[in-house]
Amino acid sequence: MMSLVSLRRYIVGRTGIYGLVLALILTGVVAIGTRTTAAKSVGELLDRLQDPDGPVMVVSHKGDWRNYPENSLPGIQAAIDMGVDIVEIDIQRTSDGVLVLMHDSSLDRTTNGTGNVSGKTLAQIKALKLREGQGGGGAVLTNETVPTLAEAMNLMKGKVLVNLDKGWDLRDQIWDVLVSTGTENQGIFKSNAPNSTVDAWLDSKSPRPLYAAVVQDSDIGIVDGLLTGAQPDMYELIFDSESDAVIAPANVNKISNANKRIWINTLWASLAANHTDAGSLIDPESGWGWVINKGATIIQTDYSRELINYLNLREPLLAGWAPRDVGAVALTGSSGYRDGQFTLSAAGYDIWTAADEFHYVYQPVEGDVTIVARVLHQDATNGWAKAGVMIRETLDADSKFADVVVTPSNGISFQRRVSTGQNLSNTTGYYDSVPGGVSEFVKLVRSGDTFTGYKSADGVSWTQIGSPVALPMNSAVYVGLAATSHNAAALGISTFDRVAIEAASPYETATVSLRQGAGYSEAADAHILEYSTYSGRNTGGHELFEATTYRGTAEDEKHALLRFGLPASIPSDAIVTSAQLRIKLIGTRNGMAGKTVNLREVLEAWEEGTGTGIDGEAVSGVSWNNRPAYGSVSLDKRTIHNVRNGWYTFNVTDLVQAWLGGGKANYGVVLLEDPVVLSPGAKDFASSEYSDEESRPSLVITYRLP
């Protein structure tokens, strides 16, 4: 194969391009098989902790105890590898004064020993073995031993913040361990102690320790003193009823207005009024979504991977990538990018037969190319669910393709369709398989018309899957990440990291992010209403727009029109490789029904208007009565849920290309609920006039020159 030169490489963190900015995305070489994004540093985590408006932070309760013993070093490392922000550990002291990790005061549940930790020496405890998971008499013994706090902190040094549970009464000795291991800035102390006690202890240490105040209704009176005195870094709110004062808006707003993070535990019912992990696995909107809507910016969970996936899907894709459901999928897929991870929510019968059904996140590439990714997670919606890397000639369901995919029960497969429309059900030799699964790397190489698949446990040493395959394709292809649930009635989640693409025919790309403000003023939007009382009005100039119904009647549709002027800095002959429309959900009203929002082209001119029609004031400009015509074809669609501050990404690549080249007039797009669901559930999106500029709609265009 020809030597590979970097095309543009990707996981460099979210693109920091706001207002109207032109930036070359990448130069330089990224070696296949190396990590293309660094783990979050402790400095980055501390910055995130001090930014209450930043991403929701994830706390892994007792490490990854579902796959390793609780409070064990491998469980801690697995949680770090998932990408959690904080690991919770529990601390006890031995009879000879050494701090160890143990939830219970007793050794009985989690080890093959008996008696209390405080009654045993460190040597006696180190002779014991930890049981799998949460332990118990029936749990299998492992070869893992009880770690000391020092061992755990050395493992976590520089990698993650640490929730030091059961540690307040041992705080001075714990602090000494943090000092000796150089991890003073990572440990989070916590208690419900009064302000005077907390303030005096925090001031006695240098640097000042991180502190979480634990507050429930019985001690809500400490909040005012803490806010003006000790000033904790975060507040852990505990409530067993939705009516508890501690979670009431007055208390939550008081803490939020002090720029402090709110920590909520979804571990079991009494901690968050039954909005639990267990419920979130069935309906994440009712658990994790509910606490986020209440103000949570830190969530402690026993299901770290599932929560991370949920949060990933609330974020827009990295610039330069385009999302698409390929084929006649029964359920709308989605995708997002956060902290170096791509997460795809995908339905689809299969990548199989003569027409595929799956969700694809891709980039166009020409010539020889290699793509690598690690599959971190895959829902077992079917033994033949698939998640991996793909090179595809077109975005049609029956296109030629090659892929390397992980499955829950059938190893790792190198698949291909060597002729358009070929029915793989009736074809021999369409795939080769090797053992393997989640957490392994997959790689696909195109060299001319030859495709080769590989897998690896570490991204360094590769195993070829079968033999190279002759598969003639056009020079221009689509390269990316593919996932199918192999279950038309279910969405399955797959997550990837360490994604890298290299091509032998490199070209530079540039990205422009168009968003009202910061030097760009060519965005317009209007929210028009069918409802009879307001049918002559719109919300041009208002902070919010909608694309839903919520009164439960057929005469209450709301459409949102958006338009972005394309800057002259983009050459008219540019080739658009990706164009993403990003909108942010600010809140929901009048019910919680989910809505499918369809994106269509606007075919006629319209004016935004300047009034605030949402409160009854008449405005000029477009209204329901004089609205422009829309295209009949869906450009893209997304299922809109109910959690505030979630981003939704729509693929408008082809339309922007047509605008740029003059093939179509730029009248913008319209968002409308399709099909209309009469169940109440209004979705409020930030408009181009929203007070927070970074929340406004944006059109992110990545392009290259011919």
XYZ file of C-alpha atoms in Angstrom:
706
model
C 0.000 0.000 0.000
C 1.116 3.599 -0.630
C 2.554 5.441 2.339
C -0.205 7.201 4.259
C -0.295 10.926 4.876
C -2.735 12.555 7.239
C -5.918 13.768 5.545
C -7.427 15.612 8.475
C -7.564 14.088 11.868
C -10.153 14.161 14.112
C -10.525 13.693 17.657
C -8.806 16.896 18.671
C -11.548 18.071 21.026
C -14.653 20.025 20.180
C -13.876 22.637 17.559
C -13.639 26.015 19.240
C -15.201 28.024 16.390
C -17.916 30.502 17.264
C -19.459 33.458 15.508
C -17.860 33.576 12.044
C -14.474 31.879 12.164
C -12.453 30.204 9.421
C -10.019 27.549 10.575
C -7.910 24.818 9.061
C -8.975 21.749 11.001
C -5.845 19.651 10.838
C -2.369 19.344 9.618
C 0.273 16.912 10.772
C 0.349 13.130 10.794
C -1.644 10.925 13.121
C -0.344 7.376 13.265
C -2.885 4.616 12.934
C -3.285 2.673 16.163
C -2.374 5.546 18.462
C -4.801 7.345 20.684
C -6.034 10.393 18.812
C -7.408 12.153 21.862
C -5.812 12.514 25.260
C -7.739 11.588 28.389
C -9.057 14.538 30.371
C -6.304 15.919 32.584
C -6.915 16.803 36.221
C -6.450 20.457 35.271
C -9.235 20.145 32.693
C -11.449 18.379 35.214
C -10.875 21.107 37.804
C -11.749 23.754 35.215
C -14.895 21.805 34.391
C -15.787 21.471 38.079
C -15.551 25.235 38.521
C -17.801 25.870 35.499
C -21.372 25.175 36.647
C -22.645 25.750 33.111
C -20.250 23.183 31.677
C -20.992 19.559 30.753
C -22.676 17.277 33.275
C -19.983 15.395 35.183
C -20.200 11.641 35.839
C -19.305 9.996 39.156
C -18.657 6.243 39.065
C -19.940 4.717 42.314
C -17.317 2.323 43.755
C -15.637 2.104 40.347
C -16.847 -0.261 37.638
C -18.151 -2.810 40.129
C -20.429 -4.449 37.576
C -17.395 -5.910 35.857
C -14.827 -5.934 38.684
C -14.896 -6.108 42.487
C -16.159 -2.904 44.049
C -13.480 -0.526 45.304
C -10.814 -2.525 43.447
C -7.926 -1.183 41.398
C -9.112 -2.828 38.144
C -12.611 -1.447 38.718
C -11.199 2.035 39.245
C -9.082 1.787 36.100
C -12.060 0.554 34.054
C -14.101 3.565 35.193
C -11.279 5.895 34.186
C -11.055 4.177 30.795
C -14.792 4.781 30.271
C -14.178 8.504 30.607
C -15.804 9.273 33.969
C -14.923 12.561 35.658
C -14.990 11.378 39.279
C -14.495 7.957 40.909
C -16.187 7.338 44.262
C -14.284 5.207 46.780
C -15.053 4.229 50.384
C -12.442 4.411 53.142
C -11.928 2.421 56.344
C -8.952 2.186 58.768
C -7.169 -0.987 59.839
C -6.195 -1.813 63.399
C -2.630 -0.678 62.664
C -3.838 2.653 61.290
C -3.637 2.165 57.513
C -6.410 3.522 55.285
C -7.893 0.970 52.867
C -10.763 0.881 50.384
C -13.826 -0.858 51.805
C -17.474 0.176 51.798
C -18.634 -1.782 54.857
C -17.021 -1.693 58.249
C -17.149 -5.491 57.971
C -15.086 -7.678 55.631
C -17.811 -10.294 55.269
C -19.643 -9.141 52.138
C -16.804 -8.260 49.788
C -13.974 -10.632 50.812
C -13.388 -14.177 51.988
C -12.659 -12.817 55.441
C -14.833 -12.076 58.464
C -14.900 -9.440 61.160
C -14.385 -5.698 61.003
C -11.684 -3.834 59.117
C -10.833 -1.975 62.316
C -10.052 -5.282 64.010
C -7.523 -6.485 61.419
C -4.010 -5.417 60.527
C -3.131 -4.424 56.993
C -1.192 -7.662 56.573
C -4.241 -9.701 57.586
C -6.468 -7.790 55.180
C -3.973 -8.052 52.311
C -4.104 -11.840 52.696
C -7.794 -11.801 51.718
C -9.332 -11.907 48.245
C -12.080 -9.674 46.903
C -15.329 -11.131 45.614
C -16.794 -10.272 42.235
C -19.077 -7.247 41.933
C -20.867 -6.308 45.122
C -19.863 -9.562 46.735
C -22.058 -11.653 48.963
C -21.767 -15.297 49.875
C -22.430 -16.571 46.362
C -20.028 -14.230 44.598
C -16.921 -15.774 43.072
C -13.562 -14.972 44.630
C -11.073 -13.141 42.440
C -7.313 -12.734 42.715
C -7.731 -9.066 43.613
C -6.780 -7.832 47.074
C -8.025 -4.902 49.123
C -6.146 -1.767 48.009
C -4.804 0.856 50.343
C -5.852 4.452 49.823
C -2.282 5.267 48.817
C -2.308 2.554 46.140
C -5.608 3.819 44.789
C -4.501 7.444 44.717
C -1.276 6.538 42.939
C -3.333 4.723 40.303
C -5.658 7.713 39.869
C -2.924 10.353 40.014
C -3.383 12.891 37.247
C -6.332 11.007 35.724
C -9.569 11.649 37.588
C -11.150 13.407 40.575
C -11.903 11.254 43.630
C -15.007 11.256 45.844
C -13.649 10.293 49.289
C -16.757 8.734 50.809
C -16.947 7.729 54.453
C -13.879 9.876 54.957
C -14.863 13.017 56.842
C -14.002 11.615 60.263
C -10.646 10.463 58.832
C -10.013 13.681 56.955
C -6.667 14.636 58.453
C -5.138 11.211 57.809
C -6.660 11.114 54.323
C -5.145 14.534 53.619
C -1.733 13.226 54.635
C -2.107 10.397 52.099
C -3.077 12.875 49.388
C -0.025 14.987 50.201
C 2.295 11.970 50.176
C 0.947 10.824 46.782
C 0.845 14.303 45.235
C -2.922 14.150 44.709
C -4.105 16.982 46.961
C -6.004 18.635 44.091
C -7.948 15.470 43.221
C -9.662 14.431 46.457
C -13.216 15.621 47.209
C -14.112 15.641 50.912
C -17.786 15.646 51.862
C -20.045 15.966 54.928
C -23.105 17.711 56.297
C -21.045 19.437 59.008
C -21.859 23.057 59.947
C -20.154 25.956 58.210
C -17.810 26.812 61.067
C -16.321 23.307 61.191
C -15.974 23.026 57.434
C -14.591 26.527 56.937
C -11.947 26.129 59.656
C -10.714 22.782 58.328
C -10.578 23.843 54.684
C -8.667 26.999 55.619
C -6.136 24.941 57.597
C -4.923 23.146 54.457
C -2.914 24.314 51.475
C -3.921 24.001 48.764
C -7.511 24.329 49.872
C -9.220 20.917 49.543
C -12.199 20.309 47.294
C -15.395 19.994 49.297
C -18.963 18.816 48.694
C -21.681 19.825 51.161
C -24.245 17.056 51.660
C -27.681 18.615 52.141
C -31.153 17.186 52.725
C -34.280 18.756 54.148
C -33.257 18.097 57.755
C -30.153 20.256 57.396
C -31.136 22.682 54.643
C -30.491 25.472 57.119
C -26.726 25.108 56.619
C -26.870 26.243 52.985
C -26.907 30.015 53.564
C -23.957 29.844 55.948
C -21.969 27.664 53.586
C -22.653 29.927 50.608
C -21.180 32.928 52.420
C -18.658 31.053 54.553
C -16.891 27.837 53.552
C -18.172 28.126 49.959
C -18.156 24.438 48.989
C -17.267 23.557 45.413
C -20.483 21.573 45.024
C -23.685 20.680 46.874
C -24.866 17.071 47.060
C -28.655 17.238 47.370
C -30.524 14.246 48.833
C -34.322 14.030 48.663
C -36.828 11.199 48.893
C -39.761 13.244 47.600
C -40.134 15.603 44.659
C -41.732 18.080 47.084
C -38.682 18.268 49.362
C -37.463 21.813 49.907
C -33.885 20.894 49.101
C -34.766 20.314 45.438
C -37.219 23.204 45.174
C -36.290 25.894 42.627
C -35.640 28.443 45.363
C -32.872 26.330 46.902
C -31.475 25.058 43.609
C -31.367 28.572 42.145
C -29.676 29.886 45.269
C -26.829 27.404 44.756
C -26.693 27.814 40.979
C -26.617 31.596 41.268
C -23.524 31.210 43.466
C -21.895 29.418 40.482
C -21.670 26.093 42.287
C -22.389 22.662 40.883
C -25.335 20.554 42.045
C -24.646 16.867 42.665
C -27.502 14.341 42.618
C -27.246 10.585 43.209
C -29.438 8.294 41.099
C -28.239 5.122 42.847
C -31.498 4.233 44.617
C -34.969 5.605 45.277
C -34.474 7.528 48.539
C -31.608 9.615 47.161
C -33.515 11.257 44.303
C -37.257 10.680 44.804
C -37.209 7.427 42.821
C -35.494 8.951 39.759
C -32.995 6.135 39.668
C -30.445 4.357 37.521
C -32.832 1.421 37.251
C -35.561 3.625 35.841
C -33.082 5.401 33.579
C -32.136 2.138 31.897
C -35.772 1.840 30.779
C -36.465 5.531 30.177
C -33.453 7.821 30.696
C -35.655 10.907 30.440
C -37.470 9.884 33.631
C -34.274 9.388 35.626
C -31.099 11.118 34.487
C -33.082 13.538 32.340
C -35.350 14.470 35.231
C -32.489 15.315 37.593
C -30.734 17.314 34.868
C -33.922 19.300 34.342
C -33.974 19.919 38.096
C -30.469 21.371 37.950
C -28.068 18.447 38.369
C -24.634 19.104 36.883
C -22.963 16.137 38.626
C -24.613 12.692 38.678
C -23.365 9.718 40.687
C -24.365 6.414 39.121
C -23.882 2.666 39.193
C -24.204 2.643 35.377
C -21.403 4.916 34.248
C -21.207 3.677 30.659
C -24.946 4.049 30.103
C -24.982 7.550 31.583
C -21.968 8.610 29.512
C -23.675 7.318 26.364
C -26.818 9.265 27.243
C -24.817 12.456 27.761
C -22.794 11.905 24.572
C -25.981 11.780 22.520
C -26.997 15.209 23.883
C -23.966 16.837 22.231
C -23.410 17.792 18.571
C -21.071 15.828 16.345
C -17.519 16.968 15.861
C -17.181 19.403 12.951
C -16.515 17.679 9.649
C -18.675 14.629 10.315
C -22.171 14.031 8.950
C -24.909 11.777 10.429
C -27.390 9.764 8.377
C -29.810 6.867 8.662
C -29.122 4.632 5.672
C -31.996 2.538 4.365
C -35.560 2.159 5.581
C -34.921 2.147 9.324
C -38.093 1.942 11.410
C -36.744 4.157 14.224
C -34.815 7.395 13.815
C -31.163 7.131 14.778
C -28.967 9.804 16.313
C -25.336 10.440 17.166
C -23.184 12.728 19.279
C -19.602 13.472 20.280
C -18.214 14.268 23.733
C -14.793 13.970 25.347
C -13.282 12.038 22.441
C -16.154 9.551 22.148
C -18.614 9.088 19.284
C -21.922 7.532 20.366
C -24.450 6.231 17.839
C -28.048 5.308 18.615
C -29.135 3.030 15.793
C -32.019 0.826 14.770
C -32.130 -1.077 11.489
C -32.793 -4.633 10.409
C -29.157 -5.237 9.509
C -26.185 -4.480 7.316
C -27.107 -7.471 5.187
C -29.455 -8.725 2.436
C -29.718 -6.443 -0.619
C -30.525 -3.227 1.270
C -28.836 -2.142 4.496
C -30.475 -0.439 7.467
C -28.180 1.341 9.910
C -26.962 4.686 11.292
C -23.821 6.149 9.761
C -21.472 8.942 10.842
C -19.128 9.627 7.956
C -16.856 11.836 5.888
C -16.247 11.823 2.126
C -12.730 10.741 1.116
C -11.047 10.082 -2.210
C -8.560 7.342 -3.050
C -6.704 5.028 -0.697
C -7.744 5.340 2.928
C -7.475 3.641 6.319
C -9.931 4.032 9.188
C -9.395 2.804 12.749
C -11.648 2.908 15.815
C -12.081 1.191 19.144
C -15.594 -0.051 19.947
C -15.984 0.846 23.609
C -19.582 -0.269 24.076
C -22.336 -2.075 22.197
C -25.887 -2.846 23.296
C -26.782 -6.498 22.821
C -30.059 -5.834 20.997
C -29.328 -8.968 18.954
C -26.434 -11.395 18.729
C -25.767 -9.992 15.249
C -26.018 -6.288 16.145
C -23.058 -4.571 14.509
C -20.789 -1.621 15.287
C -17.595 -0.777 13.472
C -15.819 1.020 10.645
C -17.054 1.204 7.057
C -16.040 2.387 3.582
C -19.049 2.815 1.314
C -19.349 3.841 -2.352
C -22.653 5.707 -1.945
C -25.175 6.445 0.793
C -27.814 4.313 -0.917
C -29.033 1.255 0.961
C -27.808 -1.155 -1.735
C -24.358 0.386 -2.203
C -21.101 -1.510 -2.443
C -19.298 -1.427 0.890
C -16.723 -3.033 3.131
C -16.740 -2.928 6.916
C -15.160 -4.438 10.007
C -17.778 -4.778 12.744
C -17.996 -6.023 16.303
C -21.018 -8.150 17.305
C -22.303 -9.144 20.761
C -22.256 -12.913 20.109
C -20.556 -13.627 16.792
C -17.092 -12.170 17.037
C -15.653 -9.547 14.716
C -16.555 -9.716 11.020
C -15.011 -8.322 7.837
C -18.038 -7.901 5.533
C -18.417 -6.669 1.956
C -20.917 -6.181 -0.856
C -18.895 -6.379 -4.065
C -21.639 -5.319 -6.479
C -24.469 -2.813 -6.112
C -27.718 -4.461 -5.013
C -26.092 -7.807 -4.215
C -28.196 -9.844 -1.782
C -25.756 -10.980 0.865
C -28.251 -13.552 2.160
C -27.726 -15.511 -1.042
C -23.987 -14.986 -1.336
C -21.124 -17.139 -0.137
C -17.858 -15.583 0.904
C -19.317 -12.216 1.827
C -17.588 -12.161 5.228
C -14.809 -13.545 7.406
C -14.966 -13.655 11.199
C -12.549 -13.960 14.102
C -13.189 -14.083 17.859
C -13.428 -10.732 19.617
C -15.787 -8.050 20.776
C -16.234 -4.847 22.716
C -13.118 -2.896 23.758
C -11.178 -4.112 20.722
C -9.935 -2.011 17.824
C -11.099 -2.508 14.254
C -9.348 -1.306 11.101
C -10.289 -1.207 7.421
C -7.766 -0.454 4.661
C -8.489 0.459 1.053
C -5.595 0.210 -1.410
C -6.864 0.693 -4.936
C -9.634 -1.852 -5.365
C -8.317 -4.077 -2.574
C -9.864 -3.989 0.906
C -8.381 -5.610 4.012
C -9.855 -5.927 7.509
C -8.038 -6.156 10.837
C -8.702 -6.317 14.571
C -6.499 -5.600 17.575
C -6.691 -5.767 21.348
C -4.425 -2.754 21.856
C -4.365 -0.799 18.585
C -0.717 -1.726 18.040
C -0.544 -5.451 17.194
C -3.017 -6.285 14.419
C -4.629 -9.548 13.295
C -5.788 -9.732 9.674
C -9.336 -11.011 9.220
C -9.508 -13.428 6.298
C -7.813 -12.424 3.047
C -7.737 -9.129 1.146
C -10.796 -8.738 -1.086
C -11.103 -7.262 -4.578
C -13.902 -4.695 -4.454
C -13.976 -2.116 -7.272
C -15.282 1.259 -6.060
C -15.284 4.817 -7.263
C -12.366 6.928 -6.107
C -14.754 9.076 -4.034
C -16.231 7.120 -1.116
C -17.795 7.669 2.308
C -15.726 6.593 5.311
C -16.955 6.401 8.886
C -18.611 4.632 11.812
C -21.613 2.337 11.312
C -24.045 0.742 13.753
C -27.208 -1.340 13.431
C -29.298 -2.893 16.197
C -30.297 -5.865 13.981
C -33.693 -5.294 15.579
C -36.096 -3.063 13.665
C -38.121 -2.384 16.814
C -35.236 -1.263 19.040
C -32.548 1.387 19.158
C -29.141 0.139 20.254
C -26.258 2.245 21.538
C -22.674 1.873 20.310
C -19.735 4.017 21.404
C -16.351 4.484 19.729
C -13.137 6.256 20.612
C -9.581 6.549 19.240
C -11.024 7.173 15.808
C -8.509 8.021 13.086
C -8.659 8.310 9.304
C -5.634 8.530 7.033
C -5.640 8.922 3.286
C -2.992 8.697 0.593
C -4.569 11.593 -1.332
C -4.702 14.299 1.330
C -6.458 17.603 1.054
C -6.954 20.383 3.551
C -10.357 21.207 4.918
C -11.643 24.383 6.500
C -14.563 24.816 8.872
C -16.846 27.823 9.302
C -19.352 28.061 12.152
C -22.164 30.500 11.415
C -23.961 31.786 14.495
C -25.579 35.129 15.226
C -23.239 37.423 17.098
C -19.447 37.834 17.343
C -19.263 39.502 13.925
C -21.875 37.439 12.095
C -25.365 38.871 11.617
C -26.855 36.949 8.697
C -28.978 34.480 10.647
C -32.757 34.716 10.812
C -35.428 32.582 12.424
C -39.144 32.727 13.050
C -41.578 30.546 14.945
C -44.984 30.591 13.260
C -48.215 29.308 14.783
C -51.273 27.689 13.265
C -53.398 28.163 16.383
C -56.308 30.386 15.403
C -55.790 33.075 18.035
C -52.211 33.664 16.908
C -52.149 32.514 13.267
C -51.192 35.990 12.044
C -48.188 36.250 14.351
C -44.718 34.843 14.734
C -41.873 34.996 17.217
C -39.227 36.626 15.083
C -37.017 38.495 17.504
C -37.937 36.232 20.430
C -35.426 34.159 22.410
C -37.189 30.842 21.710
C -38.753 28.968 18.823
C -40.701 25.712 18.577
C -41.428 22.990 16.038
C -44.177 21.044 17.806
C -47.777 20.971 18.942
C -48.780 21.102 22.576
C -52.470 21.882 23.054
C -53.538 18.447 21.886
C -55.418 19.748 18.855
C -54.772 19.459 15.140
C -54.869 23.262 14.835
C -51.855 23.933 17.002
C -48.788 23.250 14.880
C -45.685 25.391 15.255
C -43.057 25.557 12.530
C -39.581 27.036 12.873
C -37.908 28.696 9.894
C -34.140 29.246 9.947
C -31.835 30.905 7.463
C -28.072 31.503 7.418
C -26.334 33.669 4.840
C -23.222 32.008 3.410
C -20.122 34.193 3.748
C -18.099 35.233 0.714
C -15.057 33.636 2.350
C -16.322 30.234 1.183
C -15.372 29.913 -2.516
C -18.293 29.157 -4.814
C -16.474 26.106 -6.185
C -15.774 24.658 -2.727
C -16.776 21.061 -2.091
C -18.848 20.817 1.093
C -17.793 17.702 2.978
C -20.123 18.294 5.931
C -22.789 20.813 6.907
C -24.435 20.478 10.314
C -27.424 22.446 11.556
C -27.205 22.475 15.352
C -30.078 23.558 17.609
C -30.266 23.506 21.392
C -33.293 22.472 23.460
C -33.714 24.975 26.270
C -36.773 23.522 27.966
C -40.096 21.718 27.633
C -43.652 22.684 28.515
C -47.189 21.314 28.635
C -46.386 17.624 28.743
C -43.504 15.312 28.058
C -44.354 13.535 24.798
C -41.376 12.995 22.519
C -41.571 14.594 19.061
C -40.021 13.687 15.729
C -38.851 16.876 14.053
C -38.415 16.832 10.290
C -36.139 19.198 8.408
C -37.198 20.422 4.948
C -36.028 22.995 2.452
C -37.822 26.357 2.280
C -38.677 27.210 -1.348
C -39.699 30.867 -1.156
C -38.484 34.088 0.417
C -39.662 35.112 3.904
C -38.915 37.810 6.479
C -38.205 37.211 10.135
C -40.096 40.089 11.706
C -39.131 41.947 14.856
C -41.907 41.415 17.403
C -42.325 39.006 20.280
C -45.451 37.189 19.200
C -45.113 34.453 21.788
C -46.593 36.845 24.350
C -49.412 38.059 22.095
C -47.822 41.056 20.413
C -48.473 41.254 16.666
C -45.354 41.271 14.503
C -44.525 41.864 10.861
C -42.829 39.306 8.666
C -43.678 35.693 8.046
C -46.734 34.167 9.725
C -48.790 31.006 9.383
C -51.075 32.821 6.940
C -48.307 33.887 4.537
C -45.722 31.185 5.164
C -43.534 30.107 2.218
C -43.738 26.753 0.460
C -41.621 23.878 1.772
C -39.965 21.002 -0.035
C -41.749 17.664 0.137
C -38.613 15.614 0.855
C -37.186 15.239 4.343
C -33.585 16.411 4.517
C -33.104 14.845 7.933
C -35.085 14.150 11.098
C -34.448 13.746 14.809
C -36.487 12.535 17.757
C -36.625 15.395 20.269
C -36.716 14.375 23.918
C -37.386 16.349 27.069
C -34.099 17.262 28.689
C -32.988 20.861 28.605
C -29.634 21.926 27.169
C -29.467 18.976 24.774
C -28.102 19.595 21.272
C -29.570 18.142 18.074
C -27.550 17.855 14.843
C -29.188 17.755 11.406
C -27.325 16.884 8.196
C -27.756 19.573 5.502
C -24.618 18.846 3.484
C -26.251 18.431 0.081
C -28.484 21.475 0.504
C -25.627 23.783 1.501
C -23.635 22.533 -1.476
C -26.554 23.460 -3.738
C -26.802 26.910 -2.138
C -23.091 27.501 -2.479
C -22.919 26.554 -6.134
C -26.041 28.524 -7.038
C -28.069 25.418 -7.860
C -30.715 26.504 -5.357
C -31.680 29.831 -3.828
C -30.928 30.035 -0.124
C -34.286 30.469 1.552
C -33.221 28.358 4.531
C -34.907 25.390 6.152
C -38.002 24.646 8.188
C -38.325 22.402 11.232
C -41.749 20.850 11.629
C -43.211 18.023 13.625
C -43.780 15.095 11.268
C -45.789 13.086 11.905
C -47.827 15.387 14.146
C -48.322 13.960 17.642
C -51.235 15.605 19.424
C -49.996 14.623 22.880
C -48.842 17.776 24.678
C -45.099 18.267 24.752
C -43.799 21.661 23.627
C -40.062 21.868 22.887
C -38.439 25.274 23.308
C -35.231 25.806 21.311
C -32.798 28.696 21.621
C -33.270 31.158 18.771
C -30.776 33.510 17.111
C -31.739 36.120 19.721
C -31.099 33.875 22.746
C -29.175 35.649 25.507
C -26.403 33.022 25.639
C -24.656 33.290 22.270
C -23.143 29.822 22.477
C -26.642 28.322 22.692
C -27.905 29.923 19.484
C -28.544 27.849 16.349
C -25.456 27.339 14.222
C -24.607 26.084 10.773
C -21.205 24.369 10.847
C -19.785 23.928 7.346
C -16.643 21.954 6.549
C -15.361 22.220 2.991
C -12.367 21.685 0.763
C -11.232 23.159 -2.509
C -11.373 21.086 -5.734
